[in-house]
Amino acid sequence: MSVSTAAAAQTICAPLSVLGSDVTVPLVTGGEVTYAALDYAASAPALQRVWDDVAAYAPYYGSVHRGAGYLSQLSTDLFENARTTISEFLDCRADDQLIFTRSTTDSLNLLAQALPADCQVFVFETEHHASLLPWQGARVTYLDAPRTPAQAVATLEKALAARTASAQEGHGPALVCVTGASNVTGELWPVRELAAAAHAHGARIVLDAAQLAPHHPVSVRDLGVDWIAFSGHKLYAPFGSGVLAGRADWLQAADPYLAGGGASRKVTRRTDGGVDVEWHETAARHEAGSPNVIGAYSIASACKALTGAGFDTLVARERHLIEKVKAGLAEVPEARILSLFGDDAPRVGVISFVVEGWNSSHFAAALSAEYGIGVRDGLFCAHPLVRTLLGSDPQTQGECGAPEAAPGEKSLNAIRVSFGAGTPDEHVDRFVTAVKELVQDGAKWKYRTEDGRCVPAV
């Protein structure tokens, strides 16, 4: 496919235009092909609109907050207006705070250090490491992987009931952390019901919306969550920006996430030679240093683009692509889609699978080198969940092993295909065809392991 043809296909077949739609990559078998980016769950390509908005602002780049010059004032307005735009996109409450961070991981670590003393955290083992690991300084209860949405709610209710029944644990604060859509299976979680269960037992809840916000409308009010976290690079914005939005009290009571300029309202010397600091109670308390204005503006631009495209249109389009992938994999008996809640469970455009007779790293390498298709393989920073889904079934070692497999450990890893608003039909069709050809005919090239990755042998 030529570059011009690829760009036309992108415009016609995808609801929103993304950067990189005309990039070509070499194939080990010879020639070039337009790259099929099917790794949106890791990082979605930036929207063309976002890039254009950033380019339009670039000449006016200036410092923010406290600058007297015109460009400083313009940049400050841009930064704070972005905060308002994103708050509206999330349907935040009037008294919620929205803090700009580096990513979902950064947001949840910020909240973790703001937890009140003796806070107990409840988190399912199915979470991405970004929402599984930040709570190490608190008392953490890890919940087993549920097999239905109803079981997820029942599991949480049982754990919270046991907490409130204990005089020792029942009087302290509690927090539930849950994903909105799994980064492994794409399955939607019953967030509204989990929030209701948390509140019924006096707990609060934070939503990891990294995989949900790019695909579905997210309303803090409607879902009833206390906080929400997500990353710009999942939401079609460039790397390096994220959001934590929600209730202000715990955040205002905590020491600043970073100490420095911007977080402090007043600093004075003491007679003993030290300093006294009065910290801001606004979002600035946790935004020390010069903020990522372009990152904040990028997220706001993406929010406007998604809202303008209409989530009804985006969701319907994505369901069309999901069904294409599922139907294609169903025609390959050796392929097994991974799922917690069952084949018919609602999901976003994220599907993980394994292929009998193949190591997943080898399969993903062949998709890239021989078909120009970018997917993800491994355990997807959700090791407990993927290990639960794969069970004890070892994978064929093949010519390349799984990089996560320690010496003496069974090779356990999977392949993940993910897509979104910038994905044309051709990319999904090529993926399905490639899976069938690789399973039927095998790889056309030899592969080896190099620095823990499966690569074509030279």
Short mmCIF file of C-alpha atoms in Angstrom, two decimals, residues 123-337:
data_model
loop_
_atom_site.label_atom_id
_atom_site.label_comp_id
_atom_site.label_asym_id
_atom_site.label_seq_id
_atom_site.Cartn_x
_atom_site.Cartn_y
_atom_site.Cartn_z
CA VAL A 123 -7.15 -3.90 45.46
CA PHE A 124 -7.84 -6.83 43.14
CA GLU A 125 -4.88 -8.91 41.98
CA THR A 126 -6.10 -8.22 38.45
CA GLU A 127 -4.85 -4.62 38.44
CA HIS A 128 -2.09 -3.16 36.30
CA HIS A 129 1.07 -2.69 38.36
CA ALA A 130 0.42 1.08 38.32
CA SER A 131 -2.59 0.53 40.57
CA LEU A 132 -1.40 -2.70 42.26
CA LEU A 133 1.93 -1.56 43.67
CA PRO A 134 1.78 2.07 44.95
CA TRP A 135 0.11 1.12 48.23
CA GLN A 136 3.08 -0.66 49.83
CA GLY A 137 3.21 1.84 52.68
CA ALA A 138 -0.38 1.09 53.71
CA ARG A 139 -2.17 -2.00 54.99
CA VAL A 140 -3.14 -3.72 51.76
CA THR A 141 -5.72 -6.45 51.20
CA TYR A 142 -5.28 -8.13 47.83
CA LEU A 143 -8.48 -9.63 46.46
CA ASP A 144 -8.58 -12.74 44.26
CA ALA A 145 -9.45 -12.43 40.59
CA PRO A 146 -13.24 -12.59 40.13
CA ARG A 147 -14.77 -14.56 37.28
CA THR A 148 -17.88 -12.41 36.80
CA PRO A 149 -18.69 -8.74 37.44
CA ALA A 150 -21.16 -9.83 40.12
CA GLN A 151 -18.44 -11.87 41.81
CA ALA A 152 -16.18 -8.81 41.81
CA VAL A 153 -18.81 -6.84 43.73
CA ALA A 154 -19.50 -9.73 46.10
CA THR A 155 -15.78 -10.23 46.78
CA LEU A 156 -15.31 -6.58 47.63
CA GLU A 157 -18.42 -6.45 49.80
CA LYS A 158 -17.25 -9.51 51.76
CA ALA A 159 -13.80 -8.01 52.34
CA LEU A 160 -15.22 -4.65 53.41
CA ALA A 161 -17.78 -6.29 55.68
CA ALA A 162 -15.01 -8.24 57.39
CA ARG A 163 -13.16 -4.96 57.92
CA THR A 164 -16.12 -3.18 59.50
CA ALA A 165 -16.82 -6.21 61.69
CA SER A 166 -13.34 -5.93 63.18
CA ALA A 167 -13.05 -3.33 65.93
CA GLN A 168 -9.32 -3.06 65.29
CA GLU A 169 -9.61 -2.34 61.58
CA GLY A 170 -13.10 -0.93 61.27
CA HIS A 171 -12.47 2.56 62.60
CA GLY A 172 -9.74 3.68 60.22
CA PRO A 173 -10.12 5.04 56.69
CA ALA A 174 -10.23 2.69 53.72
CA LEU A 175 -9.64 2.99 49.99
CA VAL A 176 -10.62 0.70 47.11
CA CYS A 177 -8.61 0.84 43.90
CA VAL A 178 -10.09 -0.63 40.74
CA THR A 179 -9.62 -0.45 36.99
CA GLY A 180 -12.36 0.68 34.63
CA ALA A 181 -11.23 -1.57 31.78
CA SER A 182 -8.56 -4.25 31.99
CA ASN A 183 -5.34 -3.55 30.13
CA VAL A 184 -5.08 -7.32 29.52
CA THR A 185 -8.56 -8.47 28.55
CA GLY A 186 -10.18 -5.12 27.75
CA GLU A 187 -13.18 -6.19 29.85
CA LEU A 188 -15.27 -3.47 31.49
CA TRP A 189 -15.49 -3.61 35.27
CA PRO A 190 -18.66 -2.81 37.27
CA VAL A 191 -17.29 0.48 38.57
CA ARG A 192 -20.60 2.01 39.60
CA GLU A 193 -21.55 -1.06 41.64
CA LEU A 194 -18.09 -1.31 43.23
CA ALA A 195 -18.25 2.38 44.18
CA ALA A 196 -21.64 1.86 45.80
CA ALA A 197 -20.29 -1.12 47.76
CA ALA A 198 -17.28 0.86 48.91
CA HIS A 199 -19.34 3.80 50.10
CA ALA A 200 -21.85 1.53 51.84
CA HIS A 201 -19.00 0.32 54.04
CA GLY A 202 -17.44 3.73 54.63
CA ALA A 203 -14.62 3.32 52.14
CA ARG A 204 -13.54 5.55 49.28
CA ILE A 205 -12.66 4.43 45.76
CA VAL A 206 -10.17 5.50 43.11
CA LEU A 207 -10.67 4.55 39.47
CA ASP A 208 -7.76 3.70 37.20
CA ALA A 209 -9.27 4.96 33.93
CA ALA A 210 -6.14 4.62 31.80
CA GLN A 211 -7.83 2.11 29.49
CA LEU A 212 -11.41 3.33 29.96
CA ALA A 213 -11.22 7.08 29.26
CA PRO A 214 -9.93 6.76 25.65
CA HIS A 215 -12.81 4.45 24.72
CA HIS A 216 -15.89 5.35 26.77
CA PRO A 217 -17.31 8.48 28.40
CA VAL A 218 -16.28 8.71 32.05
CA SER A 219 -18.36 10.63 34.58
CA VAL A 220 -17.00 10.98 38.10
CA ARG A 221 -20.49 11.92 39.30
CA ASP A 222 -22.35 9.11 37.56
CA LEU A 223 -19.86 6.40 38.52
CA GLY A 224 -19.69 7.70 42.07
CA VAL A 225 -15.91 7.42 42.37
CA ASP A 226 -13.90 9.59 44.72
CA TRP A 227 -10.86 9.91 42.45
CA ILE A 228 -9.94 9.13 38.89
CA ALA A 229 -6.51 8.74 37.32
CA PHE A 230 -5.43 8.42 33.70
CA SER A 231 -2.54 9.11 31.32
CA GLY A 232 -2.33 11.46 28.37
CA HIS A 233 -0.42 8.96 26.27
CA LYS A 234 -3.37 6.55 26.38
CA LEU A 235 -5.73 9.39 25.43
CA TYR A 236 -4.09 10.31 22.10
CA ALA A 237 -1.84 12.98 23.63
CA PRO A 238 1.98 12.99 23.71
CA PHE A 239 3.98 11.30 26.47
CA GLY A 240 4.64 12.78 29.88
CA SER A 241 1.29 14.02 31.19
CA GLY A 242 -1.42 12.59 33.40
CA VAL A 243 -4.30 13.53 35.70
CA LEU A 244 -5.51 12.82 39.20
CA ALA A 245 -8.94 14.32 39.85
CA GLY A 246 -11.26 13.99 42.81
CA ARG A 247 -11.92 14.87 46.41
CA ALA A 248 -9.66 17.53 47.88
CA ASP A 249 -9.59 16.76 51.61
CA TRP A 250 -6.98 13.97 51.72
CA LEU A 251 -4.85 15.82 49.18
CA GLN A 252 -5.02 19.09 51.12
CA ALA A 253 -4.11 17.36 54.38
CA ALA A 254 -1.06 15.57 52.95
CA ASP A 255 2.43 16.96 52.59
CA PRO A 256 3.20 18.05 49.03
CA TYR A 257 4.08 15.25 46.65
CA LEU A 258 7.13 17.34 45.67
CA ALA A 259 8.54 20.20 47.70
CA GLY A 260 9.48 23.30 45.76
CA GLY A 261 8.37 26.47 44.06
CA GLY A 262 4.69 26.69 43.21
CA ALA A 263 3.63 24.32 45.99
CA SER A 264 4.51 26.86 48.68
CA ARG A 265 2.38 29.89 49.50
CA LYS A 266 4.72 31.44 52.07
CA VAL A 267 8.27 30.64 53.21
CA THR A 268 9.94 32.45 56.12
CA ARG A 269 13.21 32.11 58.01
CA ARG A 270 13.06 31.16 61.67
CA THR A 271 15.26 32.61 64.37
CA ASP A 272 16.92 29.22 64.78
CA GLY A 273 18.08 29.37 61.16
CA GLY A 274 15.49 27.02 59.67
CA VAL A 275 12.48 27.82 57.49
CA ASP A 276 8.73 27.66 57.98
CA VAL A 277 6.58 26.77 55.01
CA GLU A 278 2.91 27.41 54.39
CA TRP A 279 1.73 25.17 51.54
CA HIS A 280 -1.04 25.87 49.06
CA GLU A 281 -4.36 24.09 49.58
CA THR A 282 -5.22 24.17 45.87
CA ALA A 283 -3.98 21.74 43.24
CA ALA A 284 -0.73 23.72 43.22
CA ARG A 285 0.15 21.97 46.50
CA HIS A 286 1.11 18.88 44.49
CA GLU A 287 2.35 20.59 41.32
CA ALA A 288 5.72 21.94 42.45
CA GLY A 289 8.13 23.17 39.81
CA SER A 290 7.41 24.42 36.31
CA PRO A 291 4.43 22.42 35.06
CA ASN A 292 4.11 20.53 31.78
CA VAL A 293 1.94 23.12 30.06
CA ILE A 294 2.09 21.40 26.69
CA GLY A 295 1.15 18.10 28.30
CA ALA A 296 -1.87 19.61 30.03
CA TYR A 297 -2.92 21.43 26.86
CA SER A 298 -2.50 18.21 24.86
CA ILE A 299 -4.84 16.28 27.14
CA ALA A 300 -7.42 19.07 26.97
CA SER A 301 -7.17 19.09 23.17
CA ALA A 302 -7.68 15.32 23.06
CA CYS A 303 -10.70 15.62 25.37
CA LYS A 304 -12.25 18.16 23.00
CA ALA A 305 -11.55 15.96 19.98
CA LEU A 306 -13.10 12.86 21.55
CA THR A 307 -16.13 14.82 22.72
CA GLY A 308 -16.52 16.37 19.29
CA ALA A 309 -16.33 13.01 17.53
CA GLY A 310 -19.02 11.67 19.87
CA PHE A 311 -18.50 8.65 22.09
CA ASP A 312 -21.56 6.92 20.64
CA THR A 313 -19.85 6.93 17.26
CA LEU A 314 -16.48 5.92 18.72
CA VAL A 315 -17.93 3.06 20.77
CA ALA A 316 -19.96 1.70 17.84
CA ARG A 317 -16.92 1.84 15.58
CA GLU A 318 -14.77 0.08 18.16
CA ARG A 319 -17.32 -2.69 18.65
CA HIS A 320 -17.15 -3.27 14.90
CA LEU A 321 -13.38 -3.77 15.12
CA ILE A 322 -13.66 -5.94 18.23
CA GLU A 323 -16.06 -8.27 16.47
CA LYS A 324 -13.72 -8.45 13.47
CA VAL A 325 -10.84 -9.57 15.68
CA LYS A 326 -12.92 -12.01 17.71
CA ALA A 327 -14.46 -13.55 14.59
CA GLY A 328 -11.06 -13.88 12.95
CA LEU A 329 -9.47 -15.54 15.98
CA ALA A 330 -12.49 -17.86 16.31
CA GLU A 331 -11.54 -19.30 12.91
CA VAL A 332 -8.15 -20.34 14.30
CA PRO A 333 -8.64 -23.35 16.60
CA GLU A 334 -5.14 -22.92 18.01
CA ALA A 335 -5.90 -19.39 19.27
CA ARG A 336 -7.42 -18.80 22.70
CA ILE A 337 -8.66 -15.38 23.83
#
